[in-house]
Amino acid sequence: MVGAVAPSSKGLARAMARGADQAGFVIELGAGTGAITRELAQRCRPERLAIVEPDPTAARRLRHLFPHSLILACCAHEAPELFASLPDDALLVSSLPFRSLPDHVIAPTIELLLGVLNHGSRRRLVQYTYHPRAPFDVPHDFKWHRRERVLRNLPPAGIRELTGRA
Ligand SMILES: C[S@@+](CC[C@H](N)C(=O)[O-])C[C@H]1O[C@@H](n2cnc3c(N)ncnc32)[C@H](O)[C@@H]1O
């Protein structure tokens, strides 16, 4: 469920949070230790940042660190209401370990994320990956864009951005 050997580095966290100040609302998926959350919190107002983290210990810690943001201690696909009324320019920032999630979690999670991107022309999902391939396959009218590569991370990570057909 974690899919990483170490928390995201400062360089990766900064790169993942880039542009968050221009989004109407930001949802972070799989915040873990809060390394990326810290950078997001510097760029957007707390009431415009929501965090989803199913690990109860990590979620408790995040609530302590970011007391003014909404923090849901569940899996992303278990909180569809959070994604229901987002602004057109909402940003999803994900550390979800797609390659190690069980099938019964991956399928509804991808369906949820594609649905969100489909309902706002300026919505984006930012995701990092350690692999050369895209984090998950998408229908032909969605597109993964390669963004920067962050070498100062263990292991080095590539950032991808997914946009939809909206
Ligand atoms: C790679 S780790 C987090 C890395 C994070 N950037 C950090 O620096 O700590 C992935 C996180 O995703 C969480 N996670 C796993 N499955 C999830 C799901 N279905 N929805 C939301 N979060 C999930 C795990 O609990 C874990 O904290």
PDB file of C-alpha atoms and ligand atoms in Angstrom:
ATOM      1  CA  MET A   1       0.000   0.000   0.000  1.00  0.00           C
ATOM      2  CA  VAL A   2       2.956   2.362   0.465  1.00  0.00           C
ATOM      3  CA  GLY A   3       5.050   1.606  -2.631  1.00  0.00           C
ATOM      4  CA  ALA A   4       8.069   3.749  -1.671  1.00  0.00           C
ATOM      5  CA  VAL A   5      11.329   3.173   0.175  1.00  0.00           C
ATOM      6  CA  ALA A   6      11.593   6.705   1.564  1.00  0.00           C
ATOM      7  CA  PRO A   7       9.466   9.844   1.859  1.00  0.00           C
ATOM      8  CA  SER A   8       9.447  12.114  -1.178  1.00  0.00           C
ATOM      9  CA  SER A   9      12.499  14.381  -1.272  1.00  0.00           C
ATOM     10  CA  LYS A  10      12.185  18.136  -1.011  1.00  0.00           C
ATOM     11  CA  GLY A  11      12.987  18.421  -4.728  1.00  0.00           C
ATOM     12  CA  LEU A  12      10.277  15.952  -5.709  1.00  0.00           C
ATOM     13  CA  ALA A  13       7.794  17.560  -3.314  1.00  0.00           C
ATOM     14  CA  ARG A  14       8.452  21.008  -4.778  1.00  0.00           C
ATOM     15  CA  ALA A  15       8.125  19.746  -8.325  1.00  0.00           C
ATOM     16  CA  MET A  16       4.875  17.952  -7.515  1.00  0.00           C
ATOM     17  CA  ALA A  17       3.432  21.085  -5.895  1.00  0.00           C
ATOM     18  CA  ARG A  18       4.316  23.393  -8.778  1.00  0.00           C
ATOM     19  CA  GLY A  19       1.232  25.230 -10.047  1.00  0.00           C
ATOM     20  CA  ALA A  20      -0.847  24.455  -6.957  1.00  0.00           C
ATOM     21  CA  ASP A  21      -1.148  28.193  -6.295  1.00  0.00           C
ATOM     22  CA  GLN A  22      -3.110  28.560  -9.532  1.00  0.00           C
ATOM     23  CA  ALA A  23      -5.609  25.785  -8.830  1.00  0.00           C
ATOM     24  CA  GLY A  24      -9.055  26.500  -7.408  1.00  0.00           C
ATOM     25  CA  PHE A  25      -8.869  23.404  -5.216  1.00  0.00           C
ATOM     26  CA  VAL A  26      -6.173  20.792  -4.581  1.00  0.00           C
ATOM     27  CA  ILE A  27      -6.662  17.201  -3.460  1.00  0.00           C
ATOM     28  CA  GLU A  28      -3.618  15.212  -2.431  1.00  0.00           C
ATOM     29  CA  LEU A  29      -3.965  11.452  -2.720  1.00  0.00           C
ATOM     30  CA  GLY A  30      -1.748   9.251  -0.549  1.00  0.00           C
ATOM     31  CA  ALA A  31      -0.046  11.987   1.475  1.00  0.00           C
ATOM     32  CA  GLY A  32       1.960   9.574   3.667  1.00  0.00           C
ATOM     33  CA  THR A  33       4.498  11.486   5.732  1.00  0.00           C
ATOM     34  CA  GLY A  34       3.290  14.864   4.420  1.00  0.00           C
ATOM     35  CA  ALA A  35       6.443  15.755   2.467  1.00  0.00           C
ATOM     36  CA  ILE A  36       4.423  16.930  -0.549  1.00  0.00           C
ATOM     37  CA  THR A  37       1.603  18.267   1.636  1.00  0.00           C
ATOM     38  CA  ARG A  38       4.072  20.682   3.227  1.00  0.00           C
ATOM     39  CA  GLU A  39       4.882  22.181  -0.176  1.00  0.00           C
ATOM     40  CA  LEU A  40       1.217  22.270  -1.198  1.00  0.00           C
ATOM     41  CA  ALA A  41       0.307  24.032   2.049  1.00  0.00           C
ATOM     42  CA  GLN A  42       2.785  26.786   1.223  1.00  0.00           C
ATOM     43  CA  ARG A  43       1.074  27.378  -2.102  1.00  0.00           C
ATOM     44  CA  CYS A  44      -2.623  27.119  -1.375  1.00  0.00           C
ATOM     45  CA  ARG A  45      -4.989  28.212   1.367  1.00  0.00           C
ATOM     46  CA  PRO A  46      -5.793  25.418   3.845  1.00  0.00           C
ATOM     47  CA  GLU A  47      -9.521  25.430   3.028  1.00  0.00           C
ATOM     48  CA  ARG A  48      -8.613  24.774  -0.611  1.00  0.00           C
ATOM     49  CA  LEU A  49      -6.510  21.734   0.198  1.00  0.00           C
ATOM     50  CA  ALA A  50      -7.946  18.296   1.006  1.00  0.00           C
ATOM     51  CA  ILE A  51      -5.879  15.240   1.802  1.00  0.00           C
ATOM     52  CA  VAL A  52      -6.718  11.557   1.453  1.00  0.00           C
ATOM     53  CA  GLU A  53      -4.581   9.090   3.400  1.00  0.00           C
ATOM     54  CA  PRO A  54      -5.929   5.695   4.536  1.00  0.00           C
ATOM     55  CA  ASP A  55      -3.184   4.844   7.024  1.00  0.00           C
ATOM     56  CA  PRO A  56      -4.698   5.878  10.377  1.00  0.00           C
ATOM     57  CA  THR A  57      -1.371   6.766  12.008  1.00  0.00           C
ATOM     58  CA  ALA A  58      -0.261   8.864   9.043  1.00  0.00           C
ATOM     59  CA  ALA A  59      -3.706  10.523   8.842  1.00  0.00           C
ATOM     60  CA  ARG A  60      -3.563  11.420  12.555  1.00  0.00           C
ATOM     61  CA  ARG A  61      -0.146  12.974  12.081  1.00  0.00           C
ATOM     62  CA  LEU A  62      -1.317  14.906   9.020  1.00  0.00           C
ATOM     63  CA  ARG A  63      -4.296  16.255  11.006  1.00  0.00           C
ATOM     64  CA  HIS A  64      -1.855  17.523  13.600  1.00  0.00           C
ATOM     65  CA  LEU A  65       0.433  19.111  10.981  1.00  0.00           C
ATOM     66  CA  PHE A  66      -2.337  20.578   8.799  1.00  0.00           C
ATOM     67  CA  PRO A  67      -5.219  21.244  11.203  1.00  0.00           C
ATOM     68  CA  HIS A  68      -7.081  23.612   8.891  1.00  0.00           C
ATOM     69  CA  SER A  69      -7.306  21.309   5.872  1.00  0.00           C
ATOM     70  CA  LEU A  70      -9.799  18.494   5.371  1.00  0.00           C
ATOM     71  CA  ILE A  71      -8.121  15.132   5.933  1.00  0.00           C
ATOM     72  CA  LEU A  72      -9.947  11.920   5.087  1.00  0.00           C
ATOM     73  CA  ALA A  73      -8.554   8.675   6.501  1.00  0.00           C
ATOM     74  CA  CYS A  74      -9.749   6.374   3.730  1.00  0.00           C
ATOM     75  CA  CYS A  75      -8.871   5.229   0.233  1.00  0.00           C
ATOM     76  CA  ALA A  76      -9.572   7.704  -2.574  1.00  0.00           C
ATOM     77  CA  HIS A  77     -12.311   5.570  -4.155  1.00  0.00           C
ATOM     78  CA  GLU A  78     -14.113   5.405  -0.814  1.00  0.00           C
ATOM     79  CA  ALA A  79     -14.663   9.193  -0.800  1.00  0.00           C
ATOM     80  CA  PRO A  80     -16.435   9.972  -4.110  1.00  0.00           C
ATOM     81  CA  GLU A  81     -18.311  12.875  -2.460  1.00  0.00           C
ATOM     82  CA  LEU A  82     -15.004  14.750  -2.047  1.00  0.00           C
ATOM     83  CA  PHE A  83     -14.565  14.779  -5.824  1.00  0.00           C
ATOM     84  CA  ALA A  84     -18.176  15.602  -6.668  1.00  0.00           C
ATOM     85  CA  SER A  85     -18.228  19.399  -6.808  1.00  0.00           C
ATOM     86  CA  LEU A  86     -14.728  20.531  -7.667  1.00  0.00           C
ATOM     87  CA  PRO A  87     -13.977  23.712  -9.613  1.00  0.00           C
ATOM     88  CA  ASP A  88     -13.040  23.485 -13.280  1.00  0.00           C
ATOM     89  CA  ASP A  89      -9.361  24.014 -12.463  1.00  0.00           C
ATOM     90  CA  ALA A  90      -9.017  21.487  -9.632  1.00  0.00           C
ATOM     91  CA  LEU A  91      -5.631  19.826  -9.236  1.00  0.00           C
ATOM     92  CA  LEU A  92      -5.115  16.224  -8.086  1.00  0.00           C
ATOM     93  CA  VAL A  93      -1.655  15.517  -6.693  1.00  0.00           C
ATOM     94  CA  SER A  94      -1.058  11.809  -6.312  1.00  0.00           C
ATOM     95  CA  SER A  95       1.536   9.605  -4.650  1.00  0.00           C
ATOM     96  CA  LEU A  96      -0.698   6.569  -5.104  1.00  0.00           C
ATOM     97  CA  PRO A  97       1.391   3.424  -5.622  1.00  0.00           C
ATOM     98  CA  PHE A  98      -0.583   2.185  -8.625  1.00  0.00           C
ATOM     99  CA  ARG A  99       1.810  -0.683  -9.275  1.00  0.00           C
ATOM    100  CA  SER A 100       1.338  -2.190  -5.853  1.00  0.00           C
ATOM    101  CA  LEU A 101      -2.343  -1.542  -5.213  1.00  0.00           C
ATOM    102  CA  PRO A 102      -4.664  -4.558  -5.332  1.00  0.00           C
ATOM    103  CA  ASP A 103      -6.933  -4.873  -8.382  1.00  0.00           C
ATOM    104  CA  HIS A 104     -10.093  -4.225  -6.400  1.00  0.00           C
ATOM    105  CA  VAL A 105      -8.664  -0.809  -5.426  1.00  0.00           C
ATOM    106  CA  ILE A 106      -6.974   0.148  -8.712  1.00  0.00           C
ATOM    107  CA  ALA A 107     -10.047  -0.235 -10.927  1.00  0.00           C
ATOM    108  CA  PRO A 108     -12.438   2.012  -8.935  1.00  0.00           C
ATOM    109  CA  THR A 109      -9.640   4.502  -8.228  1.00  0.00           C
ATOM    110  CA  ILE A 110      -8.815   4.928 -11.920  1.00  0.00           C
ATOM    111  CA  GLU A 111     -12.505   5.160 -12.776  1.00  0.00           C
ATOM    112  CA  LEU A 112     -12.930   7.905 -10.169  1.00  0.00           C
ATOM    113  CA  LEU A 113      -9.891   9.881 -11.350  1.00  0.00           C
ATOM    114  CA  LEU A 114     -10.843   9.693 -15.043  1.00  0.00           C
ATOM    115  CA  GLY A 115     -14.344  10.844 -14.132  1.00  0.00           C
ATOM    116  CA  VAL A 116     -12.949  13.850 -12.279  1.00  0.00           C
ATOM    117  CA  LEU A 117     -10.726  14.851 -15.223  1.00  0.00           C
ATOM    118  CA  ASN A 118     -13.671  14.434 -17.572  1.00  0.00           C
ATOM    119  CA  HIS A 119     -15.740  17.042 -15.802  1.00  0.00           C
ATOM    120  CA  GLY A 120     -13.463  20.074 -15.957  1.00  0.00           C
ATOM    121  CA  SER A 121     -11.444  21.293 -18.919  1.00  0.00           C
ATOM    122  CA  ARG A 122      -8.550  22.565 -16.799  1.00  0.00           C
ATOM    123  CA  ARG A 123      -8.298  19.698 -14.342  1.00  0.00           C
ATOM    124  CA  ARG A 124      -5.038  17.772 -14.045  1.00  0.00           C
ATOM    125  CA  LEU A 125      -3.689  14.788 -12.189  1.00  0.00           C
ATOM    126  CA  VAL A 126      -0.010  15.031 -11.258  1.00  0.00           C
ATOM    127  CA  GLN A 127       1.635  11.721 -10.413  1.00  0.00           C
ATOM    128  CA  TYR A 128       5.208  10.582  -9.923  1.00  0.00           C
ATOM    129  CA  THR A 129       6.517   7.238 -10.955  1.00  0.00           C
ATOM    130  CA  TYR A 130       9.787   5.315 -10.702  1.00  0.00           C
ATOM    131  CA  HIS A 131       9.102   3.424 -13.917  1.00  0.00           C
ATOM    132  CA  PRO A 132       9.582   4.392 -17.569  1.00  0.00           C
ATOM    133  CA  ARG A 133       5.958   3.494 -18.332  1.00  0.00           C
ATOM    134  CA  ALA A 134       2.923   5.599 -17.482  1.00  0.00           C
ATOM    135  CA  PRO A 135       1.477   4.832 -14.036  1.00  0.00           C
ATOM    136  CA  PHE A 136      -1.630   3.242 -15.556  1.00  0.00           C
ATOM    137  CA  ASP A 137      -3.194   2.816 -18.994  1.00  0.00           C
ATOM    138  CA  VAL A 138      -5.850   5.313 -20.022  1.00  0.00           C
ATOM    139  CA  PRO A 139      -8.459   5.470 -22.817  1.00  0.00           C
ATOM    140  CA  HIS A 140      -7.234   7.100 -26.031  1.00  0.00           C
ATOM    141  CA  ASP A 141      -8.871  10.452 -25.307  1.00  0.00           C
ATOM    142  CA  PHE A 142      -6.875  10.915 -22.105  1.00  0.00           C
ATOM    143  CA  LYS A 143      -3.234  11.817 -22.315  1.00  0.00           C
ATOM    144  CA  TRP A 144      -0.209  11.348 -20.068  1.00  0.00           C
ATOM    145  CA  HIS A 145       2.328  14.172 -20.434  1.00  0.00           C
ATOM    146  CA  ARG A 146       5.900  13.711 -19.309  1.00  0.00           C
ATOM    147  CA  ARG A 147       6.997  16.502 -17.003  1.00  0.00           C
ATOM    148  CA  GLU A 148      10.307  16.791 -15.247  1.00  0.00           C
ATOM    149  CA  ARG A 149      12.563  14.080 -13.872  1.00  0.00           C
ATOM    150  CA  VAL A 150      13.785  14.511 -10.306  1.00  0.00           C
ATOM    151  CA  LEU A 151      17.149  12.850  -9.749  1.00  0.00           C
ATOM    152  CA  ARG A 152      17.457  13.940  -6.137  1.00  0.00           C
ATOM    153  CA  ASN A 153      14.964  11.432  -4.858  1.00  0.00           C
ATOM    154  CA  LEU A 154      15.313   7.835  -3.710  1.00  0.00           C
ATOM    155  CA  PRO A 155      14.875   6.380  -6.267  1.00  0.00           C
ATOM    156  CA  PRO A 156      14.881   9.092  -8.980  1.00  0.00           C
ATOM    157  CA  ALA A 157      11.326   9.816 -10.088  1.00  0.00           C
ATOM    158  CA  GLY A 158       9.599  11.035 -13.225  1.00  0.00           C
ATOM    159  CA  ILE A 159       6.610  13.337 -12.978  1.00  0.00           C
ATOM    160  CA  ARG A 160       3.652  12.750 -15.282  1.00  0.00           C
ATOM    161  CA  GLU A 161       0.538  14.765 -15.776  1.00  0.00           C
ATOM    162  CA  LEU A 162      -2.755  13.304 -16.921  1.00  0.00           C
ATOM    163  CA  THR A 163      -5.349  15.411 -18.688  1.00  0.00           C
ATOM    164  CA  GLY A 164      -8.780  14.375 -19.874  1.00  0.00           C
ATOM    165  CA  ARG A 165     -11.091  14.837 -22.784  1.00  0.00           C
ATOM    166  CA  ALA A 166     -13.120  17.697 -21.231  1.00  0.00           C
TER     167      ALA A 166
HETATM  168  C1  LIG B   1       4.396   6.381  -1.762  1.00  0.00           C
HETATM  169  S1  LIG B   1       3.531   6.560  -0.247  1.00  0.00           S
HETATM  170  C2  LIG B   1       3.444   8.271   0.114  1.00  0.00           C
HETATM  171  C3  LIG B   1       4.578   9.107  -0.297  1.00  0.00           C
HETATM  172  C4  LIG B   1       4.452  10.520   0.210  1.00  0.00           C
HETATM  173  N1  LIG B   1       4.641  11.440  -0.899  1.00  0.00           N
HETATM  174  C5  LIG B   1       5.516  10.750   1.268  1.00  0.00           C
HETATM  175  O1  LIG B   1       6.467  11.476   1.015  1.00  0.00           O
HETATM  176  O2  LIG B   1       5.384  10.196   2.361  1.00  0.00           O
HETATM  177  C6  LIG B   1       1.886   6.240  -0.814  1.00  0.00           C
HETATM  178  C7  LIG B   1       0.786   6.553   0.166  1.00  0.00           C
HETATM  179  O3  LIG B   1      -0.461   6.257  -0.452  1.00  0.00           O
HETATM  180  C8  LIG B   1      -1.334   5.781   0.527  1.00  0.00           C
HETATM  181  N2  LIG B   1      -2.386   5.019  -0.170  1.00  0.00           N
HETATM  182  C9  LIG B   1      -2.358   3.732  -0.550  1.00  0.00           C
HETATM  183  N3  LIG B   1      -3.487   3.410  -1.183  1.00  0.00           N
HETATM  184  C10 LIG B   1      -4.259   4.521  -1.212  1.00  0.00           C
HETATM  185  C11 LIG B   1      -5.562   4.814  -1.729  1.00  0.00           C
HETATM  186  N4  LIG B   1      -6.276   3.877  -2.348  1.00  0.00           N
HETATM  187  N5  LIG B   1      -6.052   6.065  -1.586  1.00  0.00           N
HETATM  188  C12 LIG B   1      -5.310   7.024  -0.965  1.00  0.00           C
HETATM  189  N6  LIG B   1      -4.076   6.797  -0.448  1.00  0.00           N
HETATM  190  C13 LIG B   1      -3.559   5.564  -0.570  1.00  0.00           C
HETATM  191  C14 LIG B   1      -0.452   4.936   1.446  1.00  0.00           C
HETATM  192  O4  LIG B   1      -1.025   4.784   2.726  1.00  0.00           O
HETATM  193  C15 LIG B   1       0.827   5.744   1.457  1.00  0.00           C
HETATM  194  O5  LIG B   1       0.873   6.638   2.557  1.00  0.00           O
END
